[in-house]
Amino acid sequence: MAKGKKNILSIADLSIGYASKTIAQNINFDLEAGILCGVVGINGIGKSTLLRTLGGFQPKLDGNIRLKDQNLEKYTSSDLSKELSVVLTEQPASKNLTVQELIALGRQPYTNWLGTLTKQDKQQIEASLDAFLLKDLRHRKCHQLSDGQLQRVLVARAMAQDTSLILLDEPTTHLDLYHKVQILKMLQELAHDKQKTILFTTHEIELAIQLCDRILILDGKDNPFGDPCQLIEQKHFDRLFPSEMVQFDAKTGSFKVNK
Amino acid sequence: MQGGRTYRFSFLLMVLALLCSWLLNISSGSVTIPFADMLSTLFGESPEIASWEYIIWDYRVPKAFTSILVGGGLSLSGLLMQTLFRNPLAGPFVLGISSGASLGAALLLMGTSILAGYTSLSFLGDITLSIASSFGSFLVLLIVMIVAQRVKDTMALLIIGLMFGSITSAIVSVLAYFSSAEDLQRFNFWSFGSVGNLSVNQLFLLGSIVAVGVFLSIISIKSLNAFLLGENYAQSLGVSLKKSRLTIIVATGLLAGGITAFAGPIAFVGLAVPHLTRQIFNTMEHKVLIPAVMLYGAILMLLCDTLAQLPNSASVLPINAITSLVGAPVVIWLLVRKRKMMF
């Protein structure tokens, strides 16, 4: 990535959690355009809370979140919907939607009061269908899709929303290895080709190391952030899990179970 | 979406079906009027027998339009509730909204005379009745909404709706126990449901209430579509949750409450029609579904009212019984056939 690029997302001294309980603090990182960034950490460390806070679903406790040089809280909900899209762990409420209908909903921030799709909207929907290999499935109902297909549909919807930042909460859960790699590869393409900034939480540390441009490790203390290789050299992954049961092997970039 | 052209034909058929059932509805009744005479009377000519003109224009035509408003409005309120509560079994009756309207009506029809000692209802206009039952349905709707915020489980929500139904019917029973025979009879007749007793003025009032409900639904089309993804997704699409939720609730309360006030509690139309409509219109786009459920509901209500009319007989069955007899098996059939109801 070229240096001196403008930051899409800048996080400084962020504390997240609830009024009664701070879940994570001291989070600092910057993301430029075209970067795929994974957030890793053990269960309960605050990955989802971070994503919910960045998505504007829950207030931050302290610190600064700047999206395109403006504080996140300053955005009106309609302005924000043009800059930030999300893929959540929750399933769509109605699975009776067709693939195309669901993806078309991503265009809502741009359509008129009746939601009429313009030519440009339709092009964007086609591009999203195309990018996520959904053209043949466009008239399928969501309840007829496999988990992997549904996940692709949800990401395609986020792409159709055409925002500079896309947040995904555990996009790889419930998928087999092939489909995990497939969805992450597609995210990587989306970030690099369309210059989108993509931040996702995951438990697939080994895949994240291979595919992400940056990784944020939530460890409850310093929350290191950087290139995957850099983080390996600095031995940050070694301390990811608390016990000796699982150990990181820097040579292969993978975890080994201690027998 | 591909909507427009694909559904134009279905819409055309439905409008034709509506026209046919409207004519069928007007042609049936205790007095037999030949079809040709009925048509000519409708086109403004004076029929052979002068009373036919009166029967058609002052009784049957208002009744048919009431059926259309009632069927269309209740079906729309059912659609709104299914989307808002993300629940395929939601409807004005199931969620206790009709019971709320009943409570409002009962408090007015029976409660006021107990409390104030009046037995005459002459000072209570239709507007008061519709306000009372709309208020009752709003109240229940708001409570259900607050509960729905805390309880995400759809089954729990339905059970809570049923419990509200029980509470309101208990209060109604208590009121009935203490009220005079005339008031009780008045309330009983109201609770059978009827589309036949509306004057032109009342019809106009009902029409206005339904029109406001439809208007509020139309301006909510975009947020209704977003709600299909769930509330968090809707918010991320720029939908202002509070505002659109409130608009949809007001629309639902006006439709269900207003209609229940004039026509009594009418069961199953609101629940069943949206599902029946989705059998024909295979889409979730509310731009298509809103007019479609209204047409379907109007047709169904006209047909139910025609059945209630018992051809060639002077007696009229309670419309509430007919819609339940038609609606309940439909819901069972849908559940058995599709195994899982979806919205």
Tab-separated table of N, CA and C in Angstrom, chain A residues 52 56-57 77 81 86-88 90 92-94 96-97 101-102 104-106 108-109 111-117 139 141 143 154 157 161, chain B residues 1-2 7 86 218-219 221-223 225-240 278 282-285 287 338 342-343:
chain	number	residue	atom	x	y	z
A	52	ARG	N	-19.519	-3.769	17.444
A	52	ARG	CA	-20.794	-3.096	17.698
A	52	ARG	C	-20.577	-1.607	17.978
A	56	GLY	N	-21.693	1.723	15.519
A	56	GLY	CA	-22.663	2.705	16.026
A	56	GLY	C	-23.845	2.065	16.713
A	57	PHE	N	-23.748	0.769	17.047
A	57	PHE	CA	-24.874	0.103	17.710
A	57	PHE	C	-24.836	0.296	19.214
A	77	SER	N	-27.722	9.144	10.987
A	77	SER	CA	-27.819	7.737	10.608
A	77	SER	C	-27.863	7.582	9.091
A	81	SER	N	-24.976	5.557	6.913
A	81	SER	CA	-25.314	4.385	6.104
A	81	SER	C	-24.644	4.428	4.731
A	86	VAL	N	-22.512	-3.157	7.485
A	86	VAL	CA	-22.174	-4.214	8.445
A	86	VAL	C	-22.679	-5.575	7.977
A	87	VAL	N	-21.987	-6.611	8.408
A	87	VAL	CA	-22.484	-7.979	8.289
A	87	VAL	C	-22.463	-8.540	9.705
A	88	LEU	N	-23.652	-8.827	10.245
A	88	LEU	CA	-23.755	-9.222	11.649
A	88	LEU	C	-23.860	-10.736	11.769
A	90	GLU	N	-26.228	-12.105	13.402
A	90	GLU	CA	-27.639	-12.481	13.396
A	90	GLU	C	-28.116	-12.764	11.977
A	92	PRO	N	-30.831	-12.837	8.865
A	92	PRO	CA	-31.884	-11.903	8.463
A	92	PRO	C	-33.232	-12.336	9.044
A	93	ALA	N	-34.030	-11.361	9.475
A	93	ALA	CA	-35.285	-11.679	10.153
A	93	ALA	C	-36.222	-12.483	9.257
A	94	SER	N	-36.285	-12.125	7.980
A	94	SER	CA	-37.137	-12.865	7.063
A	94	SER	C	-36.283	-13.647	6.089
A	96	ASN	N	-37.558	-15.328	3.799
A	96	ASN	CA	-38.386	-15.483	2.619
A	96	ASN	C	-37.944	-14.535	1.503
A	97	LEU	N	-36.961	-13.688	1.808
A	97	LEU	CA	-36.419	-12.779	0.798
A	97	LEU	C	-35.631	-13.578	-0.234
A	101	GLU	N	-33.479	-9.702	-3.830
A	101	GLU	CA	-34.200	-8.743	-2.993
A	101	GLU	C	-33.341	-8.309	-1.814
A	102	LEU	N	-32.673	-9.298	-1.193
A	102	LEU	CA	-31.864	-8.989	-0.011
A	102	LEU	C	-30.705	-8.065	-0.378
A	104	ALA	N	-30.568	-6.070	-2.907
A	104	ALA	CA	-31.114	-4.768	-3.313
A	104	ALA	C	-31.376	-3.870	-2.109
A	105	LEU	N	-31.675	-4.480	-0.951
A	105	LEU	CA	-31.902	-3.674	0.253
A	105	LEU	C	-30.655	-2.870	0.623
A	106	GLY	N	-29.493	-3.343	0.180
A	106	GLY	CA	-28.262	-2.603	0.422
A	106	GLY	C	-28.254	-1.234	-0.236
A	108	GLN	N	-30.695	0.880	-0.153
A	108	GLN	CA	-31.642	1.780	0.516
A	108	GLN	C	-31.116	3.186	0.813
A	109	PRO	N	-29.855	3.314	1.277
A	109	PRO	CA	-29.386	4.674	1.584
A	109	PRO	C	-29.434	5.617	0.382
A	111	THR	N	-31.712	5.243	-2.404
A	111	THR	CA	-32.946	5.284	-3.179
A	111	THR	C	-33.914	6.336	-2.635
A	112	ASN	N	-34.958	6.613	-3.406
A	112	ASN	CA	-35.940	7.626	-2.999
A	112	ASN	C	-36.864	7.065	-1.915
A	113	TRP	N	-37.892	7.814	-1.541
A	113	TRP	CA	-38.728	7.421	-0.404
A	113	TRP	C	-39.463	6.107	-0.640
A	114	LEU	N	-39.642	5.715	-1.892
A	114	LEU	CA	-40.332	4.451	-2.181
A	114	LEU	C	-39.341	3.312	-2.397
A	115	GLY	N	-38.061	3.644	-2.381
A	115	GLY	CA	-37.057	2.610	-2.613
A	115	GLY	C	-36.930	2.198	-4.068
A	116	THR	N	-37.260	3.097	-5.003
A	116	THR	CA	-37.153	2.762	-6.427
A	116	THR	C	-35.689	2.663	-6.842
A	117	LEU	N	-35.361	1.575	-7.539
A	117	LEU	CA	-33.978	1.365	-7.946
A	117	LEU	C	-33.688	2.073	-9.261
A	139	HIS	N	-32.693	-15.760	-7.764
A	139	HIS	CA	-34.126	-15.886	-7.445
A	139	HIS	C	-34.401	-16.895	-6.339
A	141	LYS	N	-34.765	-18.310	-2.597
A	141	LYS	CA	-35.116	-17.742	-1.290
A	141	LYS	C	-33.969	-18.019	-0.314
A	143	HIS	N	-34.018	-19.119	2.638
A	143	HIS	CA	-34.111	-20.352	3.415
A	143	HIS	C	-33.710	-21.580	2.603
A	154	LEU	N	-24.993	-12.081	2.339
A	154	LEU	CA	-24.952	-10.981	3.311
A	154	LEU	C	-23.767	-10.047	3.040
A	157	ARG	N	-24.554	-7.967	0.017
A	157	ARG	CA	-25.444	-6.855	0.364
A	157	ARG	C	-24.640	-5.666	0.893
A	161	GLN	N	-24.075	-1.802	-0.688
A	161	GLN	CA	-24.294	-0.551	0.043
A	161	GLN	C	-23.190	0.471	-0.287
B	1	MET	N	-36.725	-3.898	-8.299
B	1	MET	CA	-36.825	-5.348	-8.444
B	1	MET	C	-37.621	-5.723	-9.693
B	2	GLN	N	-37.667	-7.007	-9.986
B	2	GLN	CA	-38.332	-7.390	-11.242
B	2	GLN	C	-39.831	-7.156	-11.167
B	7	TYR	N	-46.045	-8.739	-11.903
B	7	TYR	CA	-47.224	-8.780	-11.056
B	7	TYR	C	-48.402	-8.022	-11.633
B	86	ARG	N	-41.487	-9.377	13.343
B	86	ARG	CA	-40.710	-10.466	12.740
B	86	ARG	C	-41.343	-11.808	13.082
B	218	ILE	N	-47.835	3.493	3.587
B	218	ILE	CA	-47.136	3.746	2.327
B	218	ILE	C	-45.844	4.519	2.574
B	219	ILE	N	-45.892	5.508	3.496
B	219	ILE	CA	-44.640	6.231	3.732
B	219	ILE	C	-43.639	5.370	4.514
B	221	ILE	N	-43.003	2.189	3.626
B	221	ILE	CA	-42.623	1.051	2.771
B	221	ILE	C	-41.127	0.737	2.869
B	222	LYS	N	-40.314	1.794	2.783
B	222	LYS	CA	-38.877	1.583	2.749
B	222	LYS	C	-38.386	0.979	4.072
B	223	SER	N	-38.880	1.533	5.192
B	223	SER	CA	-38.398	0.985	6.466
B	223	SER	C	-38.972	-0.409	6.709
B	225	ASN	N	-39.413	-2.661	4.446
B	225	ASN	CA	-38.514	-3.551	3.714
B	225	ASN	C	-37.220	-3.759	4.471
B	226	ALA	N	-36.688	-2.677	5.079
B	226	ALA	CA	-35.434	-2.802	5.827
B	226	ALA	C	-35.624	-3.682	7.058
B	227	PHE	N	-36.815	-3.605	7.686
B	227	PHE	CA	-37.076	-4.410	8.883
B	227	PHE	C	-37.037	-5.905	8.584
B	228	LEU	N	-37.185	-6.269	7.301
B	228	LEU	CA	-37.119	-7.684	6.933
B	228	LEU	C	-35.753	-8.274	7.248
B	229	LEU	N	-34.733	-7.424	7.339
B	229	LEU	CA	-33.396	-7.899	7.665
B	229	LEU	C	-33.184	-7.966	9.166
B	230	GLY	N	-34.050	-7.350	9.940
B	230	GLY	CA	-33.844	-7.238	11.380
B	230	GLY	C	-33.534	-5.793	11.734
B	231	GLU	N	-33.713	-5.461	13.015
B	231	GLU	CA	-33.616	-4.058	13.400
B	231	GLU	C	-32.195	-3.501	13.294
B	232	ASN	N	-31.192	-4.314	13.639
B	232	ASN	CA	-29.824	-3.803	13.550
B	232	ASN	C	-29.441	-3.486	12.110
B	233	TYR	N	-29.801	-4.388	11.209
B	233	TYR	CA	-29.518	-4.127	9.798
B	233	TYR	C	-30.278	-2.901	9.317
B	234	ALA	N	-31.534	-2.782	9.758
B	234	ALA	CA	-32.345	-1.628	9.343
B	234	ALA	C	-31.656	-0.341	9.776
B	235	GLN	N	-31.158	-0.347	11.019
B	235	GLN	CA	-30.472	0.842	11.523
B	235	GLN	C	-29.234	1.147	10.674
B	236	SER	N	-28.504	0.103	10.299
B	236	SER	CA	-27.291	0.326	9.521
B	236	SER	C	-27.610	0.808	8.105
B	237	LEU	N	-28.867	0.652	7.702
B	237	LEU	CA	-29.270	1.144	6.380
B	237	LEU	C	-29.823	2.563	6.479
B	238	GLY	N	-29.700	3.166	7.651
B	238	GLY	CA	-30.117	4.562	7.795
B	238	GLY	C	-31.549	4.742	8.246
B	239	VAL	N	-32.228	3.641	8.623
B	239	VAL	CA	-33.605	3.753	9.092
B	239	VAL	C	-33.592	4.270	10.534
B	240	SER	N	-34.395	5.298	10.792
B	240	SER	CA	-34.507	5.762	12.168
B	240	SER	C	-35.512	4.860	12.877
B	278	ARG	N	-49.031	-14.133	-0.090
B	278	ARG	CA	-47.678	-14.540	-0.461
B	278	ARG	C	-47.678	-15.813	-1.297
B	282	ASN	N	-45.049	-13.850	-4.991
B	282	ASN	CA	-43.893	-14.476	-4.378
B	282	ASN	C	-42.793	-13.443	-4.144
B	283	THR	N	-43.086	-12.466	-3.309
B	283	THR	CA	-42.098	-11.426	-3.040
B	283	THR	C	-42.277	-10.937	-1.619
B	284	MET	N	-41.258	-10.250	-1.111
B	284	MET	CA	-41.380	-9.652	0.211
B	284	MET	C	-41.418	-8.131	0.096
B	285	GLU	N	-41.363	-7.626	-1.114
B	285	GLU	CA	-41.345	-6.183	-1.346
B	285	GLU	C	-42.694	-5.584	-0.935
B	287	LYS	N	-43.906	-2.741	-1.409
B	287	LYS	CA	-44.531	-1.946	-2.453
B	287	LYS	C	-45.566	-2.796	-3.195
B	338	LYS	N	-46.707	-26.267	4.629
B	338	LYS	CA	-45.370	-25.698	4.521
B	338	LYS	C	-44.516	-26.071	5.728
B	342	MET	N	-43.564	-18.774	7.230
B	342	MET	CA	-42.554	-17.727	7.125
B	342	MET	C	-43.220	-16.432	6.764
B	343	PHE	N	-42.541	-15.369	7.034
B	343	PHE	CA	-43.110	-14.093	6.621
B	343	PHE	C	-42.133	-13.416	5.698
